[in-house]
Amino acid sequence: MMIEVDYRFPRGVDAKKQAGIIAIGQTAGTWSVRHQHREGQLRAHLAKVIALREEHDGASIATVAFPRGNVEGDIASLLTMIFGKYSMAGAGRIVAVRLPVDYGVGAKFGISGLRGLTGIHQSPVVMAIFKPALGLSAEDHADILREVAEAGLSIIKDDEIMPDVPEAPTIERLRACRRVIDETKSSRGGRELLYALNLTGRADQLLAKARRFVDEGANAFLLNVLTYGFSVMEALAADPAIQVPIFAHPALAGAIAASPDHGIAYPVILGTLMAHCGADAVLYPAHYGSLPFNRDDEFAIRDSLRSRGVFPVPSAGIMPKLVPQIVADYGIDVILNAGTGIMDHEGGPAGGVKAFQVALANIAADK
Amino acid sequence: MMIEVDYRFPRGVDAKKQAGIIAIGQTAGTWSVRHQHREGQLRAHLAKVIALREEHDGASIATVAFPRGNVEGDIASLLTMIFGKYSMAGAGRIVAVRLPVDYGVGAKFGISGLRGLTGIHQSPVVMAIFKPALGLSAEDHADILREVAEAGLSIIKDDEIMPDVPEAPTIERLRACRRVIDETKSSRGGRELLYALNLTGRADQLLAKARRFVDEGANAFLLNVLTYGFSVMEALAADPAIQVPIFAHPALAGAIAASPDHGIAYPVILGTLMAHCGADAVLYPAHYGSLPFNRDDEFAIRDSLRSRGVFPVPSAGIMPKLVPQIVADYGIDVILNAGTGIMDHEGGPAGGVKAFQVALANIAADK
């Protein structure tokens, strides 16, 4: 199977011409008579324009089919080929990418693995975010973790901006929280609260830290895939020493996806590419929430992730009152990820967890 | 020193309000009475809006100053803080970032180191790109390399889309070309032609390959920093085993920078951030060339790179006839990077190299 990419060009751009430039310029390029003896191999690398259609607003969608052999089966070489130099060529945007089923790295855990770890099989899974994002000590984190663990929360994660800094080094947050995870485990029917620890640093250090953290009892990770690199996510996913689920955060996605006529659409960046890079669960803005997000984009992301068994995690501004609507739209295969919705609840973090549990119980009772 | 970021908001956006949201939401966030005992630490992480001005077109620029202690001194944690979640918040764009001088990783070679390696001290340095980009064998590469090495070229690089594939594995391209580099060295006054080998693959594999390639005689590397990740570039730059210059390619930059009201401006992505991530030379589009590029952006990138001793490499459509204008704009501290300008020359690659040499000699003679 070829790799098919849909490029959207705004009204006024000669889409046929541009697609032709992509098909040649992003693959073998042109060659002179000096390379006629390699004609066969060179031709085999060229992409083809296989479809061209006009949209109602005058924009055009061109579909270019690239040979799979031009790339290495990872996201970075794919991005370099389909939009590397061409991204600087003017107005034009990638709106869909269709990859072979076996392209990339699969999730180690995904929906079924995370259900096994959390023991939540017939309901959405509830996840919280440590707040305030910065400025708490490792012990502060452990205190918060104890409260939500005892309240029955399934997963908690660092805020994505929490770095590895002297004030609360990642290893100390892990150790302080790991103690509480162990202490609260038996009261939770033997289920550990999963703590998605934010992985940061230079690529070599980040990968080494991930292994060390697993040795010290980390049971989940968070990665800002777009700021650290898909290549780092793939390395974590492929590492047999890292047998814990990895949550992918969408930080920076808007810099690539938010423009109408440039960049790469959200469903590609946060759906298709995340689903092929080994993430177990992927966070993205919910249209119900605090970020302006398109409902169709949100559901396209959800469906891309699920098609590969990856857990969708609509995020940002998720409150207990939204639970009925989310469950109506998502069914049970969704992680409800709340920051202030849990941490700033009037009953404290435990009160926030209980509010989500009550909201879920009410839905179950209505059935 | 704080980290200062200029955000540009289009007409109609309440810039003061948005800057306030960034200063709090991208740092500590809000906190409740439960965290009053941590008030001091929490406040220390907040950013401040330090300037606000309106542009002639009704857009506004807000400057936000972030505490350096919120990040780890690398580009990934910086991007997560200054534009991670906020990039998904609506129209708004980063147009400048001012970092402390000692922020990030410095270039191992940069302008002075590359002049030492090439022996070119009083003139621009000429660089070529292997073309066709895909489809040639390792031996084809070696044949081309011999021709340009004998013609006196200083640097040649892989095309950025050249992956590590069975048809011409990177290690085989290196070995075939290394033999020719050795064979041609003495006829070049003992100066090796630098061959910037494209580093690809999962982060762990890429870093391991880089070390192996150095062991096998690689004398330069190319990295698509934006598709593989700044964290990978930093790891290469920090690795004491990798004592060869690294050329940073701008592939994918347009997906982040090309939109008028979203993303991050080219001078930040290809100038400021590249200058602080350890690259020795950075490629970017030249406004003279084949990609539509803004002259002011180009020169801002040039100046950012030079301010940190990094070699500027204006690229895409560089032809011998452009040399006088480039030298007028750049002086001698520039790498002239030509793909088809050398490879598709009517006199073959050697003819292309000579055409650049003649153009440079003519300028020197005019002085």
Tab-separated table of C-alpha atoms in Angstrom, chain B residues 9-323:
chain	number	residue	atom	x	y	z
B	9	PHE	CA	-2.207	39.010	18.363
B	10	PRO	CA	-4.223	40.100	15.323
B	11	ARG	CA	-6.653	43.022	15.467
B	12	GLY	CA	-9.719	42.151	17.486
B	13	VAL	CA	-7.959	39.960	20.050
B	14	ASP	CA	-7.690	41.389	23.574
B	15	ALA	CA	-3.906	41.146	23.803
B	16	LYS	CA	-3.697	42.291	27.409
B	17	LYS	CA	-6.129	39.604	28.506
B	18	GLN	CA	-4.432	36.899	26.451
B	19	ALA	CA	-0.981	37.833	27.736
B	20	GLY	CA	-2.318	37.561	31.274
B	21	ILE	CA	-3.726	34.119	30.517
B	22	ILE	CA	-0.304	33.067	29.202
B	23	ALA	CA	1.585	34.505	32.185
B	24	ILE	CA	-0.516	32.468	34.620
B	25	GLY	CA	-1.845	29.521	32.608
B	26	GLN	CA	1.528	28.568	31.118
B	27	THR	CA	3.267	28.719	34.506
B	28	ALA	CA	1.966	27.963	37.983
B	29	GLY	CA	-1.710	28.443	37.174
B	30	THR	CA	-4.106	29.451	39.901
B	31	TRP	CA	-4.155	27.962	43.380
B	32	SER	CA	-6.589	27.645	46.239
B	33	VAL	CA	-6.272	28.375	49.949
B	34	ARG	CA	-5.073	24.818	50.351
B	35	HIS	CA	-1.747	25.889	48.876
B	36	GLN	CA	-1.253	29.132	50.790
B	37	HIS	CA	1.734	27.590	52.590
B	38	ARG	CA	3.443	27.398	49.182
B	39	GLU	CA	2.518	30.944	48.152
B	40	GLY	CA	6.157	32.060	47.900
B	41	GLN	CA	7.287	29.259	45.612
B	42	LEU	CA	4.162	29.437	43.513
B	43	ARG	CA	4.524	33.179	42.943
B	44	ALA	CA	8.159	32.714	41.952
B	45	HIS	CA	7.026	30.637	38.958
B	46	LEU	CA	4.521	33.128	37.559
B	47	ALA	CA	5.409	35.021	34.405
B	48	LYS	CA	4.819	38.741	34.014
B	49	VAL	CA	3.416	40.826	31.185
B	50	ILE	CA	6.099	43.481	30.837
B	51	ALA	CA	5.101	45.321	27.660
B	52	LEU	CA	2.129	45.814	25.381
B	53	ARG	CA	2.080	47.831	22.183
B	54	GLU	CA	-0.134	48.236	19.170
B	55	GLU	CA	1.163	47.837	15.613
B	56	HIS	CA	0.100	50.048	12.707
B	57	ASP	CA	-2.174	47.305	11.349
B	58	GLY	CA	-4.130	47.020	14.599
B	59	ALA	CA	-2.299	43.932	15.776
B	60	SER	CA	-0.774	43.974	19.245
B	61	ILE	CA	2.520	42.698	20.588
B	62	ALA	CA	2.599	41.572	24.210
B	63	THR	CA	5.881	40.723	25.900
B	64	VAL	CA	5.771	38.086	28.614
B	65	ALA	CA	8.787	37.467	30.875
B	66	PHE	CA	9.090	33.907	32.184
B	67	PRO	CA	11.287	32.785	35.078
B	68	ARG	CA	14.224	30.784	33.830
B	69	GLY	CA	13.708	28.302	36.652
B	70	ASN	CA	10.486	27.079	35.025
B	71	VAL	CA	12.454	25.279	32.313
B	72	GLU	CA	15.463	23.020	31.983
B	73	GLY	CA	17.696	25.076	29.722
B	74	ASP	CA	16.641	23.157	26.628
B	75	ILE	CA	14.350	23.967	23.718
B	76	ALA	CA	11.637	21.354	24.363
B	77	SER	CA	10.750	22.492	27.886
B	78	LEU	CA	10.948	26.086	26.642
B	79	LEU	CA	8.471	25.432	23.810
B	80	THR	CA	6.154	23.556	26.162
B	81	MET	CA	6.116	26.525	28.521
B	82	ILE	CA	5.865	29.414	26.082
B	83	PHE	CA	3.423	27.868	23.588
B	84	GLY	CA	2.484	24.320	24.661
B	85	LYS	CA	-1.174	24.359	25.569
B	86	TYR	CA	-1.604	28.012	24.643
B	87	SER	CA	-0.865	27.263	20.972
B	88	MET	CA	-4.357	25.729	20.877
B	89	ALA	CA	-6.063	28.788	22.386
B	90	GLY	CA	-6.856	30.754	19.219
B	91	ALA	CA	-5.174	33.341	16.985
B	92	GLY	CA	-1.797	34.409	18.343
B	93	ARG	CA	1.779	33.922	17.263
B	94	ILE	CA	5.256	34.010	18.786
B	95	VAL	CA	7.344	36.577	16.900
B	96	ALA	CA	10.440	36.840	19.128
B	97	VAL	CA	12.151	34.951	21.954
B	98	ARG	CA	15.029	36.447	23.938
B	99	LEU	CA	17.060	33.892	25.865
B	100	PRO	CA	19.900	34.321	28.360
B	101	VAL	CA	23.270	34.106	26.598
B	102	ASP	CA	24.170	30.864	28.327
B	103	TYR	CA	20.817	29.213	27.601
B	104	GLY	CA	20.979	25.896	25.778
B	105	VAL	CA	23.833	24.160	24.006
B	106	GLY	CA	26.563	25.925	22.073
B	107	ALA	CA	27.934	24.884	18.683
B	108	LYS	CA	31.024	22.646	18.864
B	109	PHE	CA	32.351	23.994	15.556
B	110	GLY	CA	30.267	26.844	14.240
B	111	ILE	CA	31.775	29.372	11.844
B	112	SER	CA	35.332	29.218	13.155
B	113	GLY	CA	35.393	25.442	13.496
B	114	LEU	CA	34.012	24.870	10.013
B	115	ARG	CA	36.537	27.326	8.567
B	116	GLY	CA	39.257	25.326	10.272
B	117	LEU	CA	37.988	22.044	8.854
B	118	THR	CA	37.510	23.349	5.319
B	119	GLY	CA	40.556	25.617	5.240
B	120	ILE	CA	38.382	28.350	3.712
B	121	HIS	CA	39.078	31.467	5.755
B	122	GLN	CA	38.597	34.464	3.465
B	123	SER	CA	35.610	33.516	1.373
B	124	PRO	CA	32.137	31.977	1.514
B	125	VAL	CA	32.200	28.188	1.718
B	126	VAL	CA	30.566	26.170	-1.068
B	127	MET	CA	28.336	23.213	-0.297
B	128	ALA	CA	26.446	20.839	-2.610
B	129	ILE	CA	23.541	18.439	-2.154
B	130	PHE	CA	23.420	14.944	-3.576
B	131	LYS	CA	20.810	14.794	-6.334
B	132	PRO	CA	18.694	12.923	-7.289
B	133	ALA	CA	17.539	12.800	-3.680
B	134	LEU	CA	16.511	9.154	-3.735
B	135	GLY	CA	17.238	6.179	-5.942
B	136	LEU	CA	21.030	6.238	-6.260
B	137	SER	CA	23.231	3.499	-4.851
B	138	ALA	CA	26.060	4.006	-2.378
B	139	GLU	CA	28.508	3.707	-5.272
B	140	ASP	CA	26.620	6.340	-7.264
B	141	HIS	CA	27.082	8.677	-4.304
B	142	ALA	CA	30.781	7.890	-4.169
B	143	ASP	CA	31.145	8.626	-7.909
B	144	ILE	CA	29.503	12.026	-7.512
B	145	LEU	CA	31.535	12.741	-4.413
B	146	ARG	CA	34.770	11.990	-6.260
B	147	GLU	CA	33.891	14.440	-8.985
B	148	VAL	CA	33.079	17.331	-6.638
B	149	ALA	CA	35.973	16.519	-4.296
B	150	GLU	CA	38.430	16.708	-7.170
B	151	ALA	CA	36.824	19.974	-8.272
B	152	GLY	CA	37.611	21.439	-4.847
B	153	LEU	CA	34.182	21.526	-3.206
B	154	SER	CA	34.254	21.996	0.592
B	155	ILE	CA	31.064	20.286	1.773
B	156	ILE	CA	28.416	17.975	0.352
B	157	LYS	CA	25.279	16.802	2.099
B	158	ASP	CA	22.587	14.198	1.637
B	159	ASP	CA	19.224	15.446	0.578
B	160	GLU	CA	17.097	15.777	3.704
B	161	ILE	CA	14.654	13.150	2.476
B	162	MET	CA	17.363	10.522	1.994
B	163	PRO	CA	16.524	7.863	4.597
B	164	ASP	CA	18.388	4.822	5.823
B	165	VAL	CA	16.900	2.271	3.441
B	166	PRO	CA	18.049	-1.099	2.058
B	167	GLU	CA	18.685	0.349	-1.418
B	168	ALA	CA	21.470	2.617	-0.122
B	169	PRO	CA	21.928	2.134	3.646
B	170	THR	CA	23.481	5.114	5.377
B	171	ILE	CA	26.454	3.060	6.537
B	172	GLU	CA	27.152	1.958	2.967
B	173	ARG	CA	26.919	5.494	1.631
B	174	LEU	CA	29.352	6.510	4.356
B	175	ARG	CA	31.807	3.692	3.611
B	176	ALA	CA	31.753	4.201	-0.146
B	177	CYS	CA	32.166	7.961	0.221
B	178	ARG	CA	34.739	7.727	3.016
B	179	ARG	CA	37.028	5.763	0.701
B	180	VAL	CA	36.848	8.559	-1.854
B	181	ILE	CA	37.315	11.253	0.790
B	182	ASP	CA	40.544	9.505	1.812
B	183	GLU	CA	41.678	8.999	-1.775
B	184	THR	CA	41.131	12.649	-2.710
B	185	LYS	CA	42.457	14.190	0.483
B	186	SER	CA	46.093	14.637	-0.518
B	187	SER	CA	45.201	16.252	-3.869
B	188	ARG	CA	43.156	18.750	-1.817
B	189	GLY	CA	46.062	19.935	0.298
B	190	GLY	CA	45.169	17.537	3.079
B	191	ARG	CA	41.641	18.935	3.479
B	192	GLU	CA	38.870	16.376	3.587
B	193	LEU	CA	35.657	17.026	1.738
B	194	LEU	CA	33.024	17.152	4.484
B	195	TYR	CA	30.085	14.827	3.807
B	196	ALA	CA	27.065	15.675	5.968
B	197	LEU	CA	25.402	12.312	6.365
B	198	ASN	CA	21.658	12.394	7.066
B	199	LEU	CA	20.897	11.013	10.544
B	200	THR	CA	17.543	9.264	10.731
B	201	GLY	CA	15.589	6.733	12.769
B	202	ARG	CA	14.090	6.423	16.233
B	203	ALA	CA	15.867	8.650	18.765
B	204	ASP	CA	17.737	5.786	20.415
B	205	GLN	CA	18.813	4.298	17.102
B	206	LEU	CA	19.715	7.688	15.626
B	207	LEU	CA	21.992	8.530	18.545
B	208	ALA	CA	23.637	5.100	18.439
B	209	LYS	CA	24.099	5.327	14.675
B	210	ALA	CA	25.735	8.753	14.991
B	211	ARG	CA	28.421	7.310	17.274
B	212	ARG	CA	28.924	4.323	15.029
B	213	PHE	CA	29.200	6.525	11.947
B	214	VAL	CA	31.826	8.671	13.658
B	215	ASP	CA	33.760	5.482	14.405
B	216	GLU	CA	33.516	4.592	10.726
B	217	GLY	CA	34.828	7.954	9.599
B	218	ALA	CA	31.833	10.262	9.248
B	219	ASN	CA	33.106	13.836	9.243
B	220	ALA	CA	29.784	15.763	9.327
B	221	PHE	CA	26.071	15.166	9.944
B	222	LEU	CA	22.761	16.511	8.740
B	223	LEU	CA	19.703	16.494	11.011
B	224	ASN	CA	16.101	17.438	10.306
B	225	VAL	CA	15.801	19.091	13.688
B	226	LEU	CA	12.081	19.850	13.512
B	227	THR	CA	10.931	16.385	12.442
B	228	TYR	CA	13.266	14.447	14.785
B	229	GLY	CA	13.138	16.876	17.694
B	230	PHE	CA	15.277	19.584	19.253
B	231	SER	CA	15.968	17.089	22.059
B	232	VAL	CA	17.762	14.853	19.559
B	233	MET	CA	19.829	17.749	18.206
B	234	GLU	CA	20.820	18.682	21.759
B	235	ALA	CA	21.838	15.118	22.531
B	236	LEU	CA	24.099	15.012	19.470
B	237	ALA	CA	25.599	18.401	20.297
B	238	ALA	CA	26.283	17.421	23.893
B	239	ASP	CA	27.817	14.041	23.073
B	240	PRO	CA	31.610	14.210	23.540
B	241	ALA	CA	32.008	11.209	21.214
B	242	ILE	CA	30.588	13.202	18.318
B	243	GLN	CA	33.345	15.598	17.303
B	244	VAL	CA	32.013	16.453	13.855
B	245	PRO	CA	29.941	19.447	12.749
B	246	ILE	CA	26.163	19.128	12.536
B	247	PHE	CA	24.097	20.862	9.855
B	248	ALA	CA	20.506	21.601	10.851
B	249	HIS	CA	17.870	21.331	8.129
B	250	PRO	CA	14.637	23.366	8.309
B	251	ALA	CA	12.277	20.634	7.027
B	252	LEU	CA	8.750	21.185	8.407
B	253	ALA	CA	9.505	24.768	9.511
B	254	GLY	CA	6.751	26.134	7.278
B	255	ALA	CA	4.155	24.044	9.108
B	256	ILE	CA	4.986	26.045	12.227
B	257	ALA	CA	6.027	29.416	10.799
B	258	ALA	CA	4.255	30.127	7.509
B	259	SER	CA	0.863	31.228	8.816
B	260	PRO	CA	0.318	34.965	9.449
B	261	ASP	CA	-1.597	34.646	12.733
B	262	HIS	CA	-0.578	31.306	14.245
B	263	GLY	CA	2.540	29.385	15.090
B	264	ILE	CA	6.056	30.669	15.630
B	265	ALA	CA	7.849	33.061	13.293
B	266	TYR	CA	10.705	31.820	11.093
B	267	PRO	CA	13.368	33.977	12.810
B	268	VAL	CA	12.529	32.275	16.113
B	269	ILE	CA	12.320	28.689	14.847
B	270	LEU	CA	15.240	28.813	12.402
B	271	GLY	CA	17.238	31.564	14.108
B	272	THR	CA	16.948	31.865	17.883
B	273	LEU	CA	16.052	28.265	18.722
B	274	MET	CA	18.522	26.732	16.265
B	275	ALA	CA	21.260	29.002	17.617
B	276	HIS	CA	20.685	27.665	21.142
B	277	CYS	CA	20.374	23.929	20.365
B	278	GLY	CA	23.946	23.141	19.347
B	279	ALA	CA	23.750	23.253	15.539
B	280	ASP	CA	26.983	24.274	13.805
B	281	ALA	CA	25.317	25.523	10.631
B	282	VAL	CA	21.648	26.073	9.868
B	283	LEU	CA	19.909	25.876	6.498
B	284	TYR	CA	16.934	28.126	5.715
B	285	PRO	CA	15.297	29.468	2.573
B	286	ALA	CA	16.987	32.366	0.795
B	287	HIS	CA	14.666	35.069	-0.522
B	288	TYR	CA	16.643	34.989	-3.787
B	289	GLY	CA	15.766	31.388	-4.291
B	290	SER	CA	13.024	28.951	-5.256
B	291	LEU	CA	10.895	29.235	-2.110
B	292	PRO	CA	8.799	32.304	-1.238
B	293	PHE	CA	10.652	33.791	1.713
B	294	ASN	CA	10.711	37.164	3.375
B	295	ARG	CA	13.956	39.108	3.144
B	296	ASP	CA	13.642	40.489	6.665
B	297	ASP	CA	13.033	37.002	8.067
B	298	GLU	CA	16.079	35.722	6.208
B	299	PHE	CA	18.364	38.404	7.567
B	300	ALA	CA	16.968	38.078	11.087
B	301	ILE	CA	17.826	34.369	10.957
B	302	ARG	CA	21.311	35.174	9.636
B	303	ASP	CA	21.949	37.631	12.463
B	304	SER	CA	20.611	35.338	15.198
B	305	LEU	CA	22.832	32.512	14.045
B	306	ARG	CA	25.946	34.660	13.723
B	307	SER	CA	25.400	36.180	17.153
B	308	ARG	CA	26.113	32.702	18.511
B	309	GLY	CA	28.889	31.842	16.040
B	310	VAL	CA	26.652	29.546	13.976
B	311	PHE	CA	27.155	29.416	10.203
B	312	PRO	CA	24.197	30.699	8.161
B	313	VAL	CA	23.286	28.571	5.124
B	314	PRO	CA	20.733	30.305	2.863
B	315	SER	CA	19.362	27.564	0.609
B	316	ALA	CA	16.908	26.462	-2.090
B	317	GLY	CA	17.528	27.677	-5.605
B	318	ILE	CA	21.051	29.004	-5.010
B	319	MET	CA	22.712	29.472	-8.427
B	320	PRO	CA	26.148	30.823	-9.392
B	321	LYS	CA	24.564	33.988	-10.798
B	322	LEU	CA	23.193	34.829	-7.329
B	323	VAL	CA	26.636	34.802	-5.706
